[in-house]
Short mmCIF file of C-alpha atoms and ligand atoms in Angstrom, two decimals:
data_model
loop_
_atom_site.label_atom_id
_atom_site.label_comp_id
_atom_site.label_asym_id
_atom_site.label_seq_id
_atom_site.Cartn_x
_atom_site.Cartn_y
_atom_site.Cartn_z
CA MET A 1 0.14 0.29 -0.09
CA LEU A 2 1.10 3.46 -0.64
CA ASP A 3 2.27 5.41 2.29
CA LEU A 4 0.91 8.38 4.20
CA SER A 5 2.66 11.50 4.68
CA LYS A 6 4.76 12.02 8.18
CA ARG A 7 2.29 14.65 8.88
CA ALA A 8 -0.76 12.70 8.38
CA ARG A 9 0.85 9.75 10.50
CA ALA A 10 1.71 12.09 13.10
CA ILE A 11 -1.77 13.29 13.69
CA SER A 12 -4.51 11.58 15.76
CA PRO A 13 -8.27 12.77 15.31
CA SER A 14 -9.49 15.54 17.95
CA PRO A 15 -10.48 13.45 21.16
CA THR A 16 -13.20 15.75 21.70
CA LEU A 17 -14.78 15.40 18.45
CA SER A 18 -14.13 11.64 18.42
CA ILE A 19 -15.87 10.76 21.69
CA ASP A 20 -18.84 13.31 20.75
CA SER A 21 -19.09 10.87 17.65
CA LYS A 22 -18.79 7.59 19.77
CA THR A 23 -21.41 9.19 22.07
CA LYS A 24 -23.74 10.10 19.31
CA ALA A 25 -23.58 6.69 17.92
CA LEU A 26 -24.46 4.76 21.15
CA VAL A 27 -27.35 7.27 21.36
CA ALA A 28 -28.52 6.58 18.05
CA ASN A 29 -28.44 2.87 18.84
CA GLY A 30 -30.68 3.42 21.83
CA VAL A 31 -28.37 3.73 24.59
CA ASP A 32 -29.25 6.38 27.15
CA VAL A 33 -26.05 8.00 27.52
CA ILE A 34 -25.50 11.69 29.12
CA ASN A 35 -23.19 13.47 26.92
CA LEU A 36 -20.84 16.02 28.83
CA SER A 37 -18.26 15.62 26.67
CA VAL A 38 -18.10 18.13 23.43
CA GLY A 39 -18.19 21.76 24.11
CA GLU A 40 -21.25 22.85 22.33
CA PRO A 41 -23.99 25.15 24.03
CA ASP A 42 -27.17 23.60 24.42
CA PHE A 43 -29.12 26.81 23.73
CA SER A 44 -30.42 27.36 20.25
CA THR A 45 -28.77 29.54 17.46
CA PRO A 46 -30.49 33.32 17.82
CA ASP A 47 -33.51 33.81 15.50
CA GLN A 48 -31.83 36.70 14.12
CA ALA A 49 -28.91 34.58 12.49
CA SER A 50 -31.19 32.03 11.24
CA LEU A 51 -33.56 34.80 9.44
CA ALA A 52 -30.32 36.22 8.12
CA ALA A 53 -29.38 33.12 6.82
CA ILE A 54 -32.77 32.06 5.34
CA ALA A 55 -32.99 35.57 3.88
CA ALA A 56 -29.33 35.24 2.21
CA ILE A 57 -30.53 31.97 0.62
CA THR A 58 -33.59 33.42 -1.01
CA ALA A 59 -31.84 36.56 -2.07
CA HIS A 60 -29.35 34.17 -3.83
CA PHE A 61 -26.40 35.53 -1.65
CA THR A 62 -24.77 32.01 -2.28
CA LYS A 63 -21.80 32.90 -4.63
CA TYR A 64 -18.05 33.42 -3.75
CA THR A 65 -17.32 36.33 -1.37
CA ALA A 66 -14.21 38.13 -0.94
CA VAL A 67 -11.81 35.86 0.77
CA ASN A 68 -11.51 37.31 4.21
CA GLY A 69 -14.98 38.05 4.26
CA ILE A 70 -17.95 40.38 3.49
CA LEU A 71 -17.02 43.84 4.04
CA GLU A 72 -20.26 44.49 6.10
CA LEU A 73 -19.27 41.56 8.57
CA ARG A 74 -15.79 42.62 8.99
CA GLN A 75 -17.10 46.29 9.70
CA ALA A 76 -19.69 44.80 12.13
CA ILE A 77 -16.94 42.90 13.93
CA ALA A 78 -14.72 45.91 14.17
CA GLN A 79 -17.50 47.59 15.89
CA LYS A 80 -17.92 44.90 18.24
CA LEU A 81 -14.25 44.84 19.17
CA LEU A 82 -14.49 48.65 20.08
CA GLU A 83 -17.73 48.51 21.97
CA GLU A 84 -17.23 45.65 23.80
CA ASN A 85 -13.36 45.13 24.06
CA GLN A 86 -12.04 48.49 23.82
CA LEU A 87 -10.07 47.25 20.86
CA HIS A 88 -9.51 49.55 17.57
CA TYR A 89 -9.26 47.58 14.54
CA SER A 90 -10.34 48.63 10.80
CA ALA A 91 -12.14 45.98 8.65
CA ASN A 92 -8.73 45.39 6.73
CA GLU A 93 -7.42 44.24 10.20
CA ILE A 94 -10.23 41.40 10.54
CA ILE A 95 -10.35 38.21 8.80
CA VAL A 96 -13.13 35.76 8.75
CA SER A 97 -12.68 31.94 8.72
CA THR A 98 -14.48 28.77 8.75
CA GLY A 99 -14.50 28.54 12.54
CA ALA A 100 -11.87 29.71 14.83
CA LYS A 101 -10.31 26.48 14.29
CA GLN A 102 -9.32 27.66 11.05
CA SER A 103 -8.51 31.08 12.33
CA LEU A 104 -6.04 29.34 14.53
CA TYR A 105 -4.69 27.25 11.85
CA ASN A 106 -4.06 30.17 9.56
CA ILE A 107 -2.12 31.95 12.30
CA PHE A 108 0.36 29.03 12.90
CA MET A 109 0.83 28.72 9.02
CA THR A 110 1.51 32.11 8.80
CA ILE A 111 4.23 32.78 11.58
CA LEU A 112 5.76 29.39 12.17
CA ASN A 113 9.07 28.12 10.51
CA PRO A 114 10.22 24.63 11.27
CA LEU A 115 11.20 23.88 14.75
CA ASP A 116 9.68 27.43 16.14
CA GLU A 117 8.70 27.15 19.53
CA VAL A 118 4.93 28.00 20.78
CA LEU A 119 4.51 28.41 24.38
CA LEU A 120 1.47 26.47 25.58
CA PRO A 121 0.15 26.68 28.69
CA THR A 122 -1.39 23.26 30.01
CA PRO A 123 -3.82 22.21 30.28
CA TYR A 124 -4.34 23.36 26.77
CA TRP A 125 -7.41 23.00 24.14
CA VAL A 126 -6.72 19.58 22.14
CA SER A 127 -6.10 20.96 18.88
CA TYR A 128 -3.45 23.80 19.54
CA PRO A 129 -0.46 21.26 19.93
CA GLU A 130 -1.65 19.20 16.95
CA GLN A 131 -1.99 22.42 14.79
CA ILE A 132 1.38 23.73 15.75
CA LYS A 133 2.89 20.44 14.87
CA LEU A 134 1.18 20.20 11.72
CA CYS A 135 3.03 23.42 10.87
CA ASP A 136 6.22 22.15 12.06
CA GLY A 137 6.39 24.33 15.10
CA ILE A 138 7.13 22.84 18.59
CA PRO A 139 4.52 23.09 21.53
CA VAL A 140 6.72 23.97 24.85
CA PRO A 141 4.35 23.21 27.46
CA LEU A 142 4.04 25.62 30.48
CA VAL A 143 2.88 23.28 33.22
CA THR A 144 0.02 24.73 35.35
CA ASP A 145 -2.27 22.83 37.95
CA GLU A 146 -5.02 23.35 40.64
CA SER A 147 -2.01 24.97 42.84
CA SER A 148 -2.09 28.00 40.60
CA SER A 149 -5.49 27.95 39.56
CA PHE A 150 -4.53 26.61 36.40
CA LYS A 151 -2.59 29.85 35.35
CA ILE A 152 0.61 30.79 34.52
CA THR A 153 2.97 33.29 36.52
CA PRO A 154 5.00 35.75 34.83
CA ARG A 155 8.33 34.17 36.08
CA GLN A 156 7.07 30.85 34.60
CA LEU A 157 6.58 32.79 31.56
CA GLU A 158 10.29 34.22 31.61
CA HIS A 159 11.97 31.10 32.26
CA ALA A 160 10.50 29.44 29.07
CA ILE A 161 11.29 31.82 26.82
CA THR A 162 14.28 31.01 24.49
CA PRO A 163 15.81 32.41 21.18
CA LYS A 164 13.46 29.75 19.28
CA THR A 165 10.12 31.29 21.06
CA LYS A 166 8.18 32.77 18.33
CA ALA A 167 4.76 32.90 20.34
CA ILE A 168 2.83 32.27 23.19
CA LEU A 169 -0.74 30.92 23.19
CA LEU A 170 -3.14 32.63 25.67
CA ASN A 171 -6.63 31.34 26.18
CA SER A 172 -8.75 33.06 28.64
CA PRO A 173 -11.38 31.80 29.70
CA SER A 174 -9.71 28.56 29.15
CA ASN A 175 -11.15 25.44 27.61
CA PRO A 176 -10.46 23.17 29.43
CA THR A 177 -10.17 24.69 32.95
CA GLY A 178 -12.40 27.66 32.89
CA ALA A 179 -9.65 29.74 34.23
CA VAL A 180 -9.94 33.62 33.62
CA TYR A 181 -6.97 35.65 33.81
CA THR A 182 -7.19 39.01 35.73
CA LYS A 183 -6.61 42.45 34.21
CA GLU A 184 -3.65 42.33 36.70
CA GLU A 185 -2.28 39.02 35.70
CA ILE A 186 -2.73 39.97 31.96
CA ALA A 187 -0.72 42.96 32.69
CA ALA A 188 2.10 41.16 34.37
CA LEU A 189 2.58 38.79 31.45
CA ALA A 190 2.64 41.50 29.01
CA GLU A 191 5.34 43.29 31.11
CA VAL A 192 7.43 40.25 30.54
CA LEU A 193 6.58 39.59 27.07
CA ALA A 194 7.35 43.01 26.20
CA LYS A 195 11.09 42.75 26.49
CA TYR A 196 11.16 40.13 23.95
CA SER A 197 9.87 39.86 20.32
CA ILE A 198 7.13 37.07 20.36
CA TYR A 199 3.84 37.07 19.16
CA VAL A 200 0.91 36.56 21.04
CA ILE A 201 -2.29 34.60 19.98
CA SER A 202 -4.81 35.36 22.26
CA ASP A 203 -7.83 32.89 21.92
CA GLU A 204 -10.72 34.73 23.21
CA ILE A 205 -13.53 32.40 22.28
CA TYR A 206 -15.25 32.10 25.64
CA GLU A 207 -14.84 35.75 26.27
CA GLN A 208 -18.70 36.36 27.18
CA LEU A 209 -18.89 33.39 29.41
CA THR A 210 -17.49 34.99 32.64
CA TYR A 211 -18.96 34.76 35.99
CA ASP A 212 -17.08 37.11 38.57
CA VAL A 213 -13.78 38.13 36.67
CA PRO A 214 -14.32 40.36 33.77
CA HIS A 215 -12.80 39.16 30.46
CA VAL A 216 -9.90 41.59 29.53
CA SER A 217 -7.89 41.05 25.95
CA ILE A 218 -4.12 41.13 26.24
CA ALA A 219 -4.55 43.21 22.98
CA GLN A 220 -6.02 46.38 25.12
CA ILE A 221 -2.17 47.00 26.30
CA GLU A 222 -0.63 49.26 23.83
CA ALA A 223 2.64 47.60 23.70
CA MET A 224 0.69 44.20 22.78
CA ARG A 225 -1.27 45.41 20.27
CA ASP A 226 0.97 45.07 17.15
CA ARG A 227 2.16 41.73 18.05
CA THR A 228 -1.00 40.28 19.06
CA PHE A 229 -3.84 38.10 17.04
CA VAL A 230 -7.03 38.19 18.77
CA VAL A 231 -9.04 35.11 17.81
CA ASN A 232 -12.85 34.83 18.44
CA GLY A 233 -15.91 33.13 16.83
CA PHE A 234 -19.35 32.67 16.93
CA SER A 235 -19.66 29.11 17.87
CA LYS A 236 -19.72 29.39 21.92
CA THR A 237 -21.32 33.09 22.34
CA PHE A 238 -24.20 32.49 19.85
CA ALA A 239 -24.55 28.60 19.81
CA MET A 240 -23.72 28.64 16.27
CA THR A 241 -21.03 25.59 16.17
CA GLY A 242 -22.55 24.12 13.07
CA TRP A 243 -22.26 27.43 11.08
CA ARG A 244 -18.65 27.53 11.23
CA VAL A 245 -17.72 31.15 11.38
CA GLY A 246 -14.57 32.41 13.31
CA TYR A 247 -12.34 35.30 12.96
CA VAL A 248 -9.13 37.14 13.80
CA ALA A 249 -8.06 40.97 14.44
CA ALA A 250 -4.61 41.68 14.00
CA PRO A 251 -2.27 44.32 12.14
CA GLU A 252 -3.24 44.54 8.53
CA HIS A 253 0.05 42.66 7.30
CA LEU A 254 -0.65 39.64 9.21
CA ILE A 255 -4.20 39.61 8.11
CA ARG A 256 -2.84 39.96 4.34
CA ALA A 257 -0.75 37.04 4.68
CA MET A 258 -3.54 34.92 6.29
CA SER A 259 -6.15 36.13 3.54
CA SER A 260 -3.34 34.85 0.72
CA LEU A 261 -3.19 31.66 2.60
CA GLN A 262 -6.80 31.19 3.03
CA SER A 263 -7.42 32.05 -0.64
CA HIS A 264 -5.71 28.74 -1.59
CA THR A 265 -7.48 26.45 1.06
CA THR A 266 -10.74 27.20 1.77
CA ALA A 267 -11.36 30.84 0.34
CA ASN A 268 -14.25 32.76 1.79
CA PRO A 269 -16.12 31.02 4.94
CA SER A 270 -19.79 30.18 3.62
CA SER A 271 -21.70 33.20 2.38
CA ILE A 272 -24.95 32.16 4.10
CA SER A 273 -23.02 31.56 7.65
CA GLN A 274 -21.33 35.16 7.00
CA LYS A 275 -25.05 36.60 6.83
CA ALA A 276 -26.15 34.60 9.92
CA ALA A 277 -23.10 35.82 11.85
CA LEU A 278 -24.12 39.31 11.19
CA GLY A 279 -27.61 38.61 12.30
CA ALA A 280 -26.03 37.16 15.53
CA LEU A 281 -23.82 40.13 16.61
CA GLY A 282 -25.07 42.04 19.62
CA THR A 283 -27.92 39.37 20.40
CA PHE A 284 -26.12 37.58 23.18
CA ASN A 285 -28.46 37.23 26.23
CA PRO A 286 -26.48 38.10 29.35
CA GLN A 287 -29.16 35.85 31.18
CA THR A 288 -27.30 32.88 29.69
CA ILE A 289 -24.51 33.58 32.00
CA ASN A 290 -26.87 33.07 35.09
CA GLU A 291 -27.93 29.73 33.91
CA TYR A 292 -24.31 28.54 33.23
CA ARG A 293 -23.46 29.98 36.78
CA LYS A 294 -26.30 27.74 38.36
CA ARG A 295 -25.11 24.76 36.32
CA ARG A 296 -21.21 25.44 37.38
CA ASP A 297 -22.11 25.59 41.11
CA TYR A 298 -24.16 22.84 41.12
CA ILE A 299 -21.83 20.53 39.18
CA VAL A 300 -18.76 21.44 41.19
CA ALA A 301 -20.58 21.16 44.58
CA SER A 302 -21.75 17.64 43.57
CA LEU A 303 -18.63 16.40 42.15
CA ASN A 304 -16.48 17.81 45.17
CA ALA A 305 -18.96 15.54 47.49
CA LEU A 306 -18.02 12.49 45.62
CA ASP A 307 -15.23 10.18 47.04
CA GLY A 308 -11.97 10.54 45.11
CA MET A 309 -12.67 13.62 43.38
CA GLU A 310 -11.40 17.26 43.18
CA CYS A 311 -12.75 20.12 41.47
CA VAL A 312 -11.59 23.77 41.17
CA LYS A 313 -14.59 26.03 40.90
CA PRO A 314 -13.61 27.81 37.40
CA GLU A 315 -14.31 31.68 36.51
CA GLY A 316 -15.51 31.03 33.14
CA ALA A 317 -16.06 29.20 29.85
CA PHE A 318 -18.67 25.99 30.46
CA TYR A 319 -16.16 23.33 31.62
CA ILE A 320 -14.96 22.05 34.74
CA PHE A 321 -11.62 19.82 34.95
CA PRO A 322 -11.74 17.48 38.06
CA LYS A 323 -8.74 15.52 39.11
CA ALA A 324 -9.37 11.96 39.33
CA LYS A 325 -6.45 10.78 40.94
CA GLY A 326 -8.46 9.15 44.05
CA LEU A 327 -9.91 6.98 41.63
CA ILE A 328 -6.90 5.51 39.73
CA GLY A 329 -5.71 2.07 41.20
CA ARG A 330 -9.05 1.30 42.44
CA THR A 331 -11.02 -1.96 40.84
CA LEU A 332 -14.40 -2.04 39.01
CA THR A 333 -16.44 -5.42 39.31
CA LEU A 334 -18.81 -5.58 36.25
CA ALA A 335 -22.35 -7.18 36.40
CA ASN A 336 -20.82 -10.53 35.00
CA GLY A 337 -18.13 -10.77 37.83
CA GLU A 338 -15.18 -9.56 35.90
CA LYS A 339 -12.75 -7.26 37.55
CA HIS A 340 -10.83 -4.49 36.38
CA THR A 341 -8.10 -2.26 37.95
CA ILE A 342 -8.51 1.44 36.65
CA GLU A 343 -5.18 2.19 35.93
CA THR A 344 -5.42 5.59 33.80
CA VAL A 345 -7.85 8.33 33.55
CA ASP A 346 -8.24 7.24 29.92
CA GLN A 347 -10.00 3.95 31.19
CA LEU A 348 -11.95 5.69 33.71
CA CYS A 349 -13.74 7.87 31.01
CA GLU A 350 -13.95 4.72 28.80
CA PHE A 351 -15.63 2.71 32.01
CA LEU A 352 -17.85 5.96 32.57
CA LEU A 353 -19.01 5.77 28.84
CA VAL A 354 -19.58 1.96 28.74
CA GLU A 355 -20.68 1.28 32.23
CA ALA A 356 -22.36 4.30 33.72
CA HIS A 357 -23.20 5.97 30.38
CA VAL A 358 -21.56 9.33 31.03
CA SER A 359 -19.66 10.90 28.37
CA VAL A 360 -16.70 12.65 29.60
CA VAL A 361 -13.44 13.66 28.03
CA SER A 362 -9.82 12.37 29.48
CA GLY A 363 -7.60 14.90 30.25
CA SER A 364 -4.69 13.33 28.61
CA GLY A 365 -5.57 15.17 25.15
CA PHE A 366 -5.33 18.34 27.09
CA GLY A 367 -1.85 17.72 28.42
CA ALA A 368 -3.07 16.88 31.88
CA PRO A 369 -3.24 13.07 32.49
CA ASP A 370 -4.78 13.07 35.86
CA ASN A 371 -7.91 15.16 35.11
CA PHE A 372 -10.96 14.89 32.83
CA ARG A 373 -13.26 17.23 31.55
CA ILE A 374 -16.93 17.77 31.71
CA SER A 375 -19.01 20.22 29.69
CA TYR A 376 -21.96 21.78 31.54
CA ALA A 377 -23.21 23.11 28.53
CA THR A 378 -26.56 20.90 29.27
CA SER A 379 -29.50 21.06 31.36
CA LEU A 380 -29.44 20.87 35.11
CA ALA A 381 -31.53 17.85 34.68
CA ASN A 382 -28.77 16.17 32.70
CA LEU A 383 -26.29 17.17 35.05
CA GLU A 384 -28.07 15.89 38.02
CA GLN A 385 -28.71 12.43 36.38
CA ALA A 386 -24.96 12.44 35.35
CA VAL A 387 -23.84 12.98 38.80
CA ALA A 388 -26.52 10.33 40.27
CA ARG A 389 -24.74 7.63 37.66
CA MET A 390 -21.33 8.86 38.67
CA GLU A 391 -21.90 8.54 42.21
CA ILE A 392 -23.23 4.77 41.81
CA PHE A 393 -20.37 3.96 39.69
CA PHE A 394 -17.85 5.33 42.04
CA SER A 395 -19.59 3.41 45.06
CA HIS A 396 -18.74 0.28 43.04
CA LEU A 397 -15.15 0.72 42.80
CA ASP A 398 -13.06 -1.04 45.48
N1 LIG B 401 -10.73 27.66 20.61
C1 LIG B 401 -11.27 27.04 21.64
C2 LIG B 401 -10.46 27.25 22.96
C3 LIG B 401 -12.25 26.06 21.72
O1 LIG B 401 -12.70 25.44 22.55
C4 LIG B 401 -12.89 25.78 20.27
C5 LIG B 401 -13.75 24.82 20.42
N2 LIG B 401 -14.83 24.99 19.61
C6 LIG B 401 -12.51 26.59 19.22
C7 LIG B 401 -11.30 27.43 19.35
C8 LIG B 401 -12.84 26.48 17.87
O2 LIG B 401 -14.36 26.84 17.53
P1 LIG B 401 -14.66 26.79 16.18
O3 LIG B 401 -13.95 26.47 15.36
O4 LIG B 401 -16.03 26.17 16.38
O5 LIG B 401 -14.95 28.16 16.08
N1 LIG B 402 -13.86 22.92 21.20
C1 LIG B 402 -14.97 21.96 21.67
C2 LIG B 402 -14.46 21.28 22.66
O1 LIG B 402 -13.33 21.33 22.96
C3 LIG B 402 -15.77 21.64 20.25
C4 LIG B 402 -14.84 20.56 19.60
C5 LIG B 402 -13.51 20.52 19.13
O2 LIG B 402 -13.64 21.29 18.23
O3 LIG B 402 -12.66 20.43 19.72
O4 LIG B 402 -15.44 20.23 22.96
#
């Protein structure tokens, strides 16, 4: 058989999307699984977005658009960045792509040369290291854990910088930990970065979902603006995961380079989705945060009450990232009498899915193999049911 490229051989499928597909296949076969795996809001896409998309179709707005997105949408995004984030960008400093996932890939493709290092605070979202490696870069983990509330410190950052450091990736609020950097913490990191020539990739896709610590963009700091890529999208804020619209704001020469790249890969994002995105802007309902807060408070308190679990209360996004160390090494007895020792969190997650019918994602793909991720972007009733199932499952471990 003809072989695959080294690149293709080195890549494994996204664990978040794989477990979601596996869960959906079980559900389609009639298994009653509670899906806490994929990070996807359970709210509906706003009607304003859907109606704008329908209007686009009926008006035959179904042809190629400008590669970097229609001017109207880029202007509206610029306005949003100004009003909500106090960031000044012109429409020429914005590129719209097929999801923030493509936005990030465009960035890595545009700035990385072979063996360039990208500082990547752990736990990280699963696609960052894979995308960096696909672009021949080297992800350099900056390890954090519960003891630092999953946040890097300025000193840690300074120690990690080498002549090979090309960029740092910041993701606040974070997937998978929900950690949110305060204004002071962002300023302290910026102070270190200002001494070096390093790009900043600031993934702000969960910006609207913060509880008590307001979101701050590092690009608000004057010295950072010209080296920063602000990444955002419509998937999380507007429950538009399937429409595939993300964007980047950055200095014009960087946007132009990404646009050239995109012109040869996907060209413009879907014309219909762009109109939907335009319809969505400004419709975020702040009540959503209260709903998520109730869920967060419930799931954190309930999990911490279970034997063997340790869970930090996150400040943002819709994930919790409990430590499952207390469950490792314990033995599970199946209904047929078979005994299994749980040796890794991967195995724990597999048993939770198959035996307890609760779908969560192991922390190994997030660079934190002692933890697992729960998405609480689902109803309280589902969360209650999931906790009840986990409690029974854990009580059967010896
Ligand atoms: N960044 C983070 C941190 C994410 O969790 C996701 C997952 N949706 C993305 C980017 C990509 O989002 P999308 O491609 O749906 O815009
Ligand atoms: N970002 C979401 C998650 O982490 C969606 C799936 C994906 O693209 O990884 O679950």
